PDB file of C-alpha atoms in Angstrom:
ATOM      1  CA  SER A   1     -17.129 -22.957 -19.589  1.00 97.00           C
ATOM      2  CA  HIS A   2     -14.449 -20.870 -17.165  1.00 97.00           C
ATOM      3  CA  THR A   3     -12.268 -17.926 -17.420  1.00 98.00           C
ATOM      4  CA  ALA A   4      -8.425 -17.021 -16.986  1.00 97.00           C
ATOM      5  CA  GLN A   5      -7.792 -13.485 -16.288  1.00 98.00           C
ATOM      6  CA  TRP A   6      -3.694 -11.767 -16.785  1.00 97.00           C
ATOM      7  CA  MET A   7      -2.918  -8.959 -15.988  1.00 98.00           C
ATOM      8  CA  PHE A   8       0.582  -7.126 -16.005  1.00 98.00           C
ATOM      9  CA  GLY A   9       2.378  -3.710 -16.121  1.00 97.00           C
ATOM     10  CA  CYS A  10       4.730  -1.546 -14.493  1.00 97.00           C
ATOM     11  CA  ASP A  11       4.030   2.360 -13.196  1.00 96.00           C
ATOM     12  CA  ILE A  12       6.801   4.855 -12.994  1.00 94.00           C
ATOM     13  CA  LEU A  13       5.743   7.105  -9.673  1.00 94.00           C
ATOM     14  CA  GLU A  14       6.797  10.677  -9.931  1.00 94.00           C
ATOM     15  CA  ASP A  15       9.830  10.257  -7.420  1.00 96.00           C
ATOM     16  CA  GLY A  16      11.747   7.954 -10.350  1.00 91.00           C
ATOM     17  CA  THR A  17      10.588   5.186  -8.665  1.00 93.00           C
ATOM     18  CA  ILE A  18       9.486   1.482 -10.438  1.00 94.00           C
ATOM     19  CA  ARG A  19       6.371  -0.636  -9.577  1.00 95.00           C
ATOM     20  CA  GLY A  20       5.559  -3.854 -11.480  1.00 96.00           C
ATOM     21  CA  TYR A  21       2.761  -6.107 -10.938  1.00 97.00           C
ATOM     22  CA  ARG A  22       2.037  -9.575 -12.140  1.00 98.00           C
ATOM     23  CA  GLN A  23      -1.765 -11.202 -10.953  1.00 98.00           C
ATOM     24  CA  GLU A  24      -3.912 -13.672 -12.557  1.00 98.00           C
ATOM     25  CA  ALA A  25      -7.625 -14.516 -11.844  1.00 98.00           C
ATOM     26  CA  TYR A  26      -9.997 -17.455 -12.100  1.00 97.00           C
ATOM     27  CA  ASP A  27     -13.916 -17.325 -13.190  1.00 97.00           C
ATOM     28  CA  GLY A  28     -13.543 -14.437 -11.647  1.00 96.00           C
ATOM     29  CA  ARG A  29     -11.558 -15.013  -8.137  1.00 98.00           C
ATOM     30  CA  ASP A  30      -8.104 -13.929  -7.384  1.00 98.00           C
ATOM     31  CA  PHE A  31      -5.844 -16.750  -8.241  1.00 99.00           C
ATOM     32  CA  ILE A  32      -2.332 -16.381  -8.120  1.00 99.00           C
ATOM     33  CA  ALA A  33      -0.177 -12.727  -7.378  1.00 99.00           C
ATOM     34  CA  LEU A  34       3.617 -12.479  -8.055  1.00 98.00           C
ATOM     35  CA  ASP A  35       5.725 -10.555  -5.233  1.00 97.00           C
ATOM     36  CA  LYS A  36       8.550  -8.670  -7.634  1.00 95.00           C
ATOM     37  CA  ASP A  37      10.978  -8.176  -4.650  1.00 94.00           C
ATOM     38  CA  MET A  38      10.845 -11.009  -2.977  1.00 95.00           C
ATOM     39  CA  LYS A  39      10.486 -13.172  -6.553  1.00 95.00           C
ATOM     40  CA  THR A  40       8.004 -15.631  -5.196  1.00 97.00           C
ATOM     41  CA  PHE A  41       4.598 -15.709  -5.983  1.00 98.00           C
ATOM     42  CA  THR A  42       1.381 -15.398  -3.591  1.00 98.00           C
ATOM     43  CA  ALA A  43      -1.660 -18.158  -3.489  1.00 99.00           C
ATOM     44  CA  ALA A  44      -4.686 -16.037  -2.811  1.00 98.00           C
ATOM     45  CA  VAL A  45      -6.337 -20.100  -2.656  1.00 98.00           C
ATOM     46  CA  PRO A  46      -5.428 -23.236  -2.064  1.00 98.00           C
ATOM     47  CA  GLU A  47      -6.324 -24.300  -5.619  1.00 97.00           C
ATOM     48  CA  ALA A  48      -2.965 -21.976  -6.549  1.00 98.00           C
ATOM     49  CA  VAL A  49      -0.131 -24.056  -4.357  1.00 98.00           C
ATOM     50  CA  PRO A  50       1.186 -25.945  -6.931  1.00 98.00           C
ATOM     51  CA  THR A  51       1.393 -23.839  -9.457  1.00 98.00           C
ATOM     52  CA  LYS A  52       2.947 -21.726  -6.866  1.00 98.00           C
ATOM     53  CA  ARG A  53       5.600 -24.019  -6.002  1.00 98.00           C
ATOM     54  CA  LYS A  54       5.667 -24.955 -10.021  1.00 98.00           C
ATOM     55  CA  TRP A  55       6.660 -21.430 -10.934  1.00 97.00           C
ATOM     56  CA  GLU A  56       9.001 -20.812  -8.207  1.00 97.00           C
ATOM     57  CA  GLU A  57      11.608 -23.964  -8.582  1.00 96.00           C
ATOM     58  CA  GLY A  58      11.001 -23.016 -12.090  1.00 95.00           C
ATOM     59  CA  GLY A  59      12.089 -19.367 -12.024  1.00 94.00           C
ATOM     60  CA  VAL A  60       9.330 -18.108 -13.309  1.00 97.00           C
ATOM     61  CA  ALA A  61       9.435 -15.039 -10.491  1.00 96.00           C
ATOM     62  CA  GLU A  62      13.127 -14.303 -11.374  1.00 96.00           C
ATOM     63  CA  GLY A  63      11.846 -13.936 -14.937  1.00 96.00           C
ATOM     64  CA  TRP A  64       8.624 -11.811 -14.825  1.00 97.00           C
ATOM     65  CA  LYS A  65      10.700  -9.565 -12.466  1.00 96.00           C
ATOM     66  CA  ASN A  66      13.474  -8.538 -14.807  1.00 96.00           C
ATOM     67  CA  TYR A  67      10.295  -7.913 -17.252  1.00 97.00           C
ATOM     68  CA  LEU A  68       9.023  -5.842 -15.179  1.00 97.00           C
ATOM     69  CA  GLU A  69      11.677  -3.929 -14.373  1.00 96.00           C
ATOM     70  CA  GLU A  70      13.352  -3.455 -17.480  1.00 96.00           C
ATOM     71  CA  THR A  71      11.683  -4.223 -20.302  1.00 97.00           C
ATOM     72  CA  CYS A  72       8.137  -3.127 -19.597  1.00 97.00           C
ATOM     73  CA  VAL A  73      10.097   0.317 -18.090  1.00 97.00           C
ATOM     74  CA  GLU A  74      11.507   0.619 -21.420  1.00 97.00           C
ATOM     75  CA  TRP A  75       8.615   0.518 -23.420  1.00 96.00           C
ATOM     76  CA  LEU A  76       6.292   2.483 -21.189  1.00 96.00           C
ATOM     77  CA  ARG A  77       9.036   5.515 -21.339  1.00 95.00           C
ATOM     78  CA  ARG A  78       8.876   5.246 -25.032  1.00 95.00           C
ATOM     79  CA  TYR A  79       5.409   4.814 -25.494  1.00 94.00           C
ATOM     80  CA  VAL A  80       5.726   8.505 -23.404  1.00 91.00           C
ATOM     81  CA  GLU A  81       7.225   9.865 -25.628  1.00 92.00           C
ATOM     82  CA  TYR A  82       5.736   9.062 -28.525  1.00 91.00           C
ATOM     83  CA  GLY A  83       2.887  10.672 -26.531  1.00 92.00           C
ATOM     84  CA  LYS A  84       4.545  13.993 -25.905  1.00 88.00           C
ATOM     85  CA  ALA A  85       5.763  14.137 -29.867  1.00 89.00           C
ATOM     86  CA  GLU A  86       2.007  13.746 -30.866  1.00 86.00           C
ATOM     87  CA  LEU A  87       0.777  16.072 -27.967  1.00 85.00           C
ATOM     88  CA  GLY A  88       3.730  18.800 -29.594  1.00 83.00           C
ATOM     89  CA  ARG A  89       2.062  18.290 -33.029  1.00 79.00           C
ATOM     90  CA  ARG A  90      -1.206  19.542 -32.097  1.00 73.00           C
TER      91      ARG A  90
END
C-alpha cells in the first residue's frame, strides 16, 4: 500500500501580501512542490522529475498560480468575513 499526500493553500499576511503554496508527498517523503512565482515545480526526489517536466510543459504551474492568487484568496476573505459575522453574534 502507498500513500499520496497533497497540501495547498493561501495566506494573507498582515501587510496584505498574498502567499500561496502547493506541495505533494509520496509514502511520507516530499515529492514535488510548486514555485508559484517562477511558475515551475521543484522535484524533491529524482522520481519526480518526469512529473515536473510533464506539468511544466502542460501549463499546470500557471493554473495553480492563478488558483492560489485569485480563487483561494477570494474564498479565504469570504471565510474571514463569515467568521467575523459569527463572532459578532456571540
